[in-house]
CSV table of C-alpha atoms in Angstrom, one decimal:
chain,number,residue,atom,x,y,z
A,22,MET,CA,14.4,-6.8,4.1
A,23,GLY,CA,12.6,-8.6,1.6
A,24,GLN,CA,14.7,-9.9,-1.3
A,25,VAL,CA,13.6,-8.0,-3.5
A,26,ALA,CA,14.0,-10.1,-6.7
A,27,GLY,CA,13.3,-6.5,-9.2
A,28,LEU,CA,10.3,-4.5,-10.4
A,29,GLU,CA,7.9,-5.0,-13.0
A,30,CYS,CA,6.2,-2.7,-15.0
A,31,VAL,CA,1.8,-3.2,-15.0
A,32,ILE,CA,1.5,-2.1,-19.2
A,33,CYS,CA,4.8,-4.1,-20.7
A,34,GLU,CA,5.9,-6.5,-17.6
A,35,ARG,CA,9.3,-6.1,-18.8
A,36,THR,CA,11.6,-6.4,-15.1
A,37,TYR,CA,14.6,-3.6,-13.5
A,38,SER,CA,16.6,-4.8,-11.3
A,39,ASP,CA,16.3,-3.0,-7.9
A,40,GLY,CA,17.7,0.3,-7.8
A,41,GLU,CA,17.8,0.7,-11.2
A,42,VAL,CA,14.8,2.5,-11.5
A,43,LEU,CA,13.1,5.0,-9.2
A,44,TYR,CA,9.7,5.6,-11.0
A,45,THR,CA,7.7,4.1,-13.3
A,46,CYS,CA,8.6,2.6,-16.1
A,47,PRO,CA,11.2,4.5,-18.6
A,48,SER,CA,9.4,2.6,-21.1
A,49,CYS,CA,5.6,3.2,-20.9
A,50,GLY,CA,6.1,6.5,-19.4
A,51,PRO,CA,3.7,8.1,-16.4
A,52,ALA,CA,1.2,5.1,-16.9
A,53,GLY,CA,4.0,2.3,-16.0
A,54,ILE,CA,3.8,2.2,-12.4
A,55,LEU,CA,6.3,-0.8,-11.0
A,56,ASP,CA,5.3,-4.2,-8.7
A,57,VAL,CA,7.9,-4.8,-6.6
A,58,LEU,CA,9.2,-8.8,-7.6
A,59,TYR,CA,10.0,-10.4,-4.1
A,60,ASP,CA,12.2,-13.9,-3.8
A,61,TYR,CA,9.2,-16.1,-1.9
A,62,ASP,CA,10.6,-19.0,-2.1
A,63,ALA,CA,14.6,-16.5,-0.6
A,64,ILE,CA,11.8,-15.2,2.2
A,65,ALA,CA,11.1,-19.2,3.0
A,66,ALA,CA,14.2,-20.2,3.1
A,67,GLY,CA,15.1,-17.6,5.5
A,68,GLY,CA,12.7,-18.8,8.3
A,69,PHE,CA,9.4,-16.3,7.6
A,70,GLY,CA,6.5,-17.8,8.4
A,71,LEU,CA,3.5,-19.2,10.1
A,72,ALA,CA,5.8,-20.1,13.1
A,73,ARG,CA,7.7,-17.3,13.2
A,74,LEU,CA,5.3,-14.4,13.2
A,75,ALA,CA,3.4,-16.7,16.0
A,76,ALA,CA,6.7,-16.2,18.2
A,77,ASN,CA,6.8,-12.4,17.1
A,78,ALA,CA,6.7,-10.4,20.1
A,79,ASP,CA,6.7,-6.9,18.1
A,80,ARG,CA,3.6,-5.8,17.7
A,81,THR,CA,3.6,-3.2,14.7
A,82,GLN,CA,3.8,-3.8,10.1
A,83,TRP,CA,7.7,-4.5,11.4
A,84,ARG,CA,7.0,-8.1,11.8
A,85,TYR,CA,6.3,-8.0,8.1
A,86,LEU,CA,9.8,-7.0,7.4
A,87,ASP,CA,11.0,-10.0,5.6
A,88,LEU,CA,7.6,-8.8,3.1
A,89,LEU,CA,9.1,-4.9,1.8
A,90,PRO,CA,11.4,-2.7,-0.1
A,91,VAL,CA,13.2,-2.1,2.7
A,92,SER,CA,15.5,-2.6,5.6
A,93,GLY,CA,15.5,-2.5,9.5
A,94,THR,CA,18.4,0.3,9.3
A,95,HIS,CA,15.7,3.3,10.0
A,96,LEU,CA,13.3,3.2,11.6
A,97,PRO,CA,10.6,5.5,12.4
A,98,PRO,CA,10.2,4.8,17.0
A,99,VAL,CA,6.6,5.4,16.5
A,100,PRO,CA,4.6,1.5,16.2
A,101,ILE,CA,2.3,1.7,12.8
A,102,GLY,CA,-0.6,-0.9,12.5
A,103,TRP,CA,-1.1,-4.2,14.6
A,104,THR,CA,-4.8,-2.0,14.6
A,105,PRO,CA,-7.9,-3.7,15.9
A,106,VAL,CA,-10.4,-4.7,14.4
A,107,PHE,CA,-13.8,-4.2,15.4
A,108,HIS,CA,-17.2,-7.0,14.7
A,109,LEU,CA,-20.6,-5.7,14.3
A,110,ALA,CA,-23.2,-7.6,14.7
A,111,GLU,CA,-26.6,-5.1,15.1
A,112,MET,CA,-24.6,-2.6,12.1
A,113,ALA,CA,-24.5,-6.9,9.9
A,114,GLU,CA,-27.6,-7.6,10.9
A,115,ARG,CA,-29.2,-3.1,9.7
A,116,LEU,CA,-27.3,-3.4,6.2
A,117,GLY,CA,-28.5,-7.3,5.6
A,118,VAL,CA,-25.4,-8.9,5.1
A,119,ALA,CA,-23.3,-12.2,6.8
A,120,GLU,CA,-20.7,-10.2,8.3
A,121,LEU,CA,-19.2,-7.0,8.5
A,122,TRP,CA,-16.1,-6.2,10.6
A,123,ILE,CA,-14.2,-2.7,10.6
A,124,LYS,CA,-10.5,-2.1,11.6
A,125,ASP,CA,-9.5,0.6,13.6
A,126,GLU,CA,-6.8,2.2,11.2
A,127,GLY,CA,-7.0,5.8,13.1
A,128,ARG,CA,-5.2,4.8,15.9
A,129,ASN,CA,-1.8,4.3,13.3
A,130,PRO,CA,0.9,8.0,14.7
A,131,THR,CA,-1.3,10.3,11.9
A,132,GLY,CA,-4.2,8.9,12.3
A,133,SER,CA,-4.4,7.4,9.4
A,134,PHE,CA,-4.6,4.6,7.7
A,135,LYS,CA,-1.7,5.9,4.8
A,136,ASP,CA,1.0,6.2,7.5
A,137,ARG,CA,1.5,2.2,6.8
A,138,ALA,CA,2.9,4.0,3.4
A,139,SER,CA,4.2,6.6,3.6
A,140,ALA,CA,6.1,5.2,6.8
A,141,VAL,CA,7.7,2.6,4.3
A,142,ALA,CA,8.3,5.4,1.7
A,143,ALA,CA,10.8,7.6,4.4
A,144,VAL,CA,12.9,4.8,5.7
A,145,LYS,CA,13.2,3.9,1.6
A,146,ALA,CA,14.3,7.4,1.2
A,147,ARG,CA,16.7,6.9,3.7
A,148,GLU,CA,18.6,4.0,3.2
A,149,LEU,CA,18.9,5.4,-0.6
A,150,GLY,CA,20.6,8.9,0.9
A,151,PHE,CA,18.1,11.4,0.1
A,152,ASP,CA,18.3,14.2,2.8
A,153,ILE,CA,14.7,16.4,0.9
A,154,VAL,CA,11.5,14.2,0.2
A,155,CYS,CA,7.9,15.4,-1.4
A,156,CYS,CA,4.3,14.5,-2.0
A,157,ALA,CA,1.1,15.8,-3.7
A,158,SER,CA,-2.0,15.5,-2.0
A,159,THR,CA,-4.9,17.0,-0.2
A,160,GLY,CA,-4.4,15.9,3.2
A,161,ASN,CA,-3.8,12.1,4.5
A,162,ALA,CA,-0.9,11.3,2.8
A,163,ALA,CA,1.2,14.6,2.7
A,164,SER,CA,0.5,14.1,6.5
A,165,SER,CA,1.6,11.4,7.4
A,166,LEU,CA,4.5,11.5,5.0
A,167,ALA,CA,5.9,14.6,6.8
A,168,GLY,CA,4.9,12.8,10.0
A,169,PHE,CA,7.6,10.2,9.7
A,170,ALA,CA,9.9,11.8,7.7
A,171,THR,CA,10.3,14.7,10.7
A,172,GLN,CA,11.1,11.2,12.9
A,173,LEU,CA,13.7,10.2,10.4
A,174,ASP,CA,15.5,14.2,10.5
A,175,LEU,CA,14.4,14.4,6.5
A,176,THR,CA,13.3,17.8,4.8
A,177,THR,CA,9.4,16.9,3.6
A,178,PHE,CA,7.6,19.1,0.5
A,179,ILE,CA,4.3,19.1,0.1
A,180,PHE,CA,2.3,20.1,-2.8
A,181,VAL,CA,-1.0,20.9,-2.4
A,182,PRO,CA,-3.9,22.2,-4.5
A,183,GLU,CA,-5.7,25.2,-3.6
A,184,PHE,CA,-8.9,23.4,-2.4
A,185,ALA,CA,-7.0,21.1,0.6
A,186,PRO,CA,-9.0,21.7,4.0
A,187,GLU,CA,-7.0,24.2,6.1
A,188,ALA,CA,-7.0,21.0,9.2
A,189,LYS,CA,-5.0,18.9,6.6
A,190,VAL,CA,-2.4,21.8,6.0
A,191,ALA,CA,-2.4,23.4,9.3
A,192,GLN,CA,-1.6,19.7,10.6
A,193,LEU,CA,1.9,19.9,7.8
A,194,LEU,CA,3.0,22.6,9.0
A,195,VAL,CA,3.2,21.3,12.7
A,196,PHE,CA,4.6,18.5,11.6
A,197,GLY,CA,7.2,21.0,9.9
A,198,ALA,CA,7.0,20.7,6.2
A,199,THR,CA,7.4,22.7,3.7
A,200,VAL,CA,4.2,23.8,1.8
A,201,PHE,CA,3.6,24.7,-1.2
A,202,VAL,CA,0.0,25.6,-2.2
A,203,VAL,CA,-1.0,25.1,-6.2
A,204,LYS,CA,-3.3,27.0,-8.0
A,205,GLY,CA,-5.8,24.1,-9.7
A,206,SER,CA,-6.5,20.7,-9.5
A,207,TYR,CA,-4.5,18.0,-7.3
A,208,LEU,CA,-3.4,16.8,-11.2
A,209,ASP,CA,-2.0,20.5,-10.6
A,210,ALA,CA,0.2,19.3,-7.7
A,211,TYR,CA,1.3,15.9,-9.2
A,212,GLU,CA,2.8,17.1,-11.7
A,213,LEU,CA,4.5,20.6,-10.3
A,214,CYS,CA,5.0,17.6,-7.7
A,215,SER,CA,6.9,15.5,-9.8
A,216,GLN,CA,8.9,18.4,-12.2
A,217,ALA,CA,10.3,19.6,-8.3
A,218,SER,CA,10.7,16.3,-7.8
A,219,GLU,CA,13.2,15.1,-11.0
A,220,ARG,CA,15.1,18.9,-10.6
A,221,LEU,CA,16.2,19.3,-7.7
A,222,GLY,CA,16.2,15.1,-7.4
A,223,TRP,CA,13.9,15.0,-4.1
A,224,TYR,CA,12.3,11.9,-3.1
A,225,ASN,CA,8.8,11.4,-4.5
A,226,ARG,CA,6.3,9.3,-2.7
A,227,SER,CA,4.1,10.2,-4.3
A,228,ALA,CA,1.1,7.4,-5.0
A,229,ALA,CA,1.2,6.0,-8.8
A,230,THR,CA,4.8,7.4,-9.1
A,231,ASN,CA,6.3,5.7,-6.4
A,232,PRO,CA,6.2,1.5,-6.2
A,233,ASN,CA,6.9,0.9,-2.4
A,234,PRO,CA,3.8,3.0,-0.8
A,235,ILE,CA,2.2,0.7,-2.1
A,236,GLU,CA,4.3,-2.2,-0.4
A,237,GLY,CA,3.5,-1.1,3.4
A,238,LYS,CA,-0.5,-0.9,2.8
A,239,LYS,CA,-0.6,-4.3,2.4
A,240,THR,CA,0.5,-5.2,5.6
A,241,GLY,CA,-3.3,-3.9,6.5
A,242,GLY,CA,-3.9,-6.9,5.3
A,243,LEU,CA,-1.6,-9.0,6.7
């Protein structure tokens, strides 16, 4: 697990200790998104660096566990990350750019970049002792959360706007999620999910609410 130093509000820059706040800054409200802070000196002192990465046979995003806000005690069994990068010279020439590289995130378990984020969220929920996770989404984020939640024996409730693609809703049902189709916009689904999470004690993975999922996304650039 990374040496988490705390959480910092992107607006007021107030810091909180790890575990003191689950979601956004209490002072700034929903707009007060929190950044996870790490003690990089402690991480380096623990031996994390290029040499250890080069010798690490783990070909998943968990090779970067030192830079993530979770431990290795509840990791899902399927591999995430370490997706291939392709050099598209012909397309680069057509577009008039010097270099073009494409990273194929469709190789992730549920076929989406969001798997990196949802895996971290599901693991964090299990570490914090939650049994139920929830999310507001129009598709990929919800599907990936449901996919990882079922691997970690978590119950999933998903809130989708009424215009959500039928194929995505079907994927959620395949993963065993309970789906609430909300009459209205994505923001309506988001607000209802937030209210349910607060009142019923569910762990909310929704974007711009939970500071942990984005930590998984950053592994796509490592």
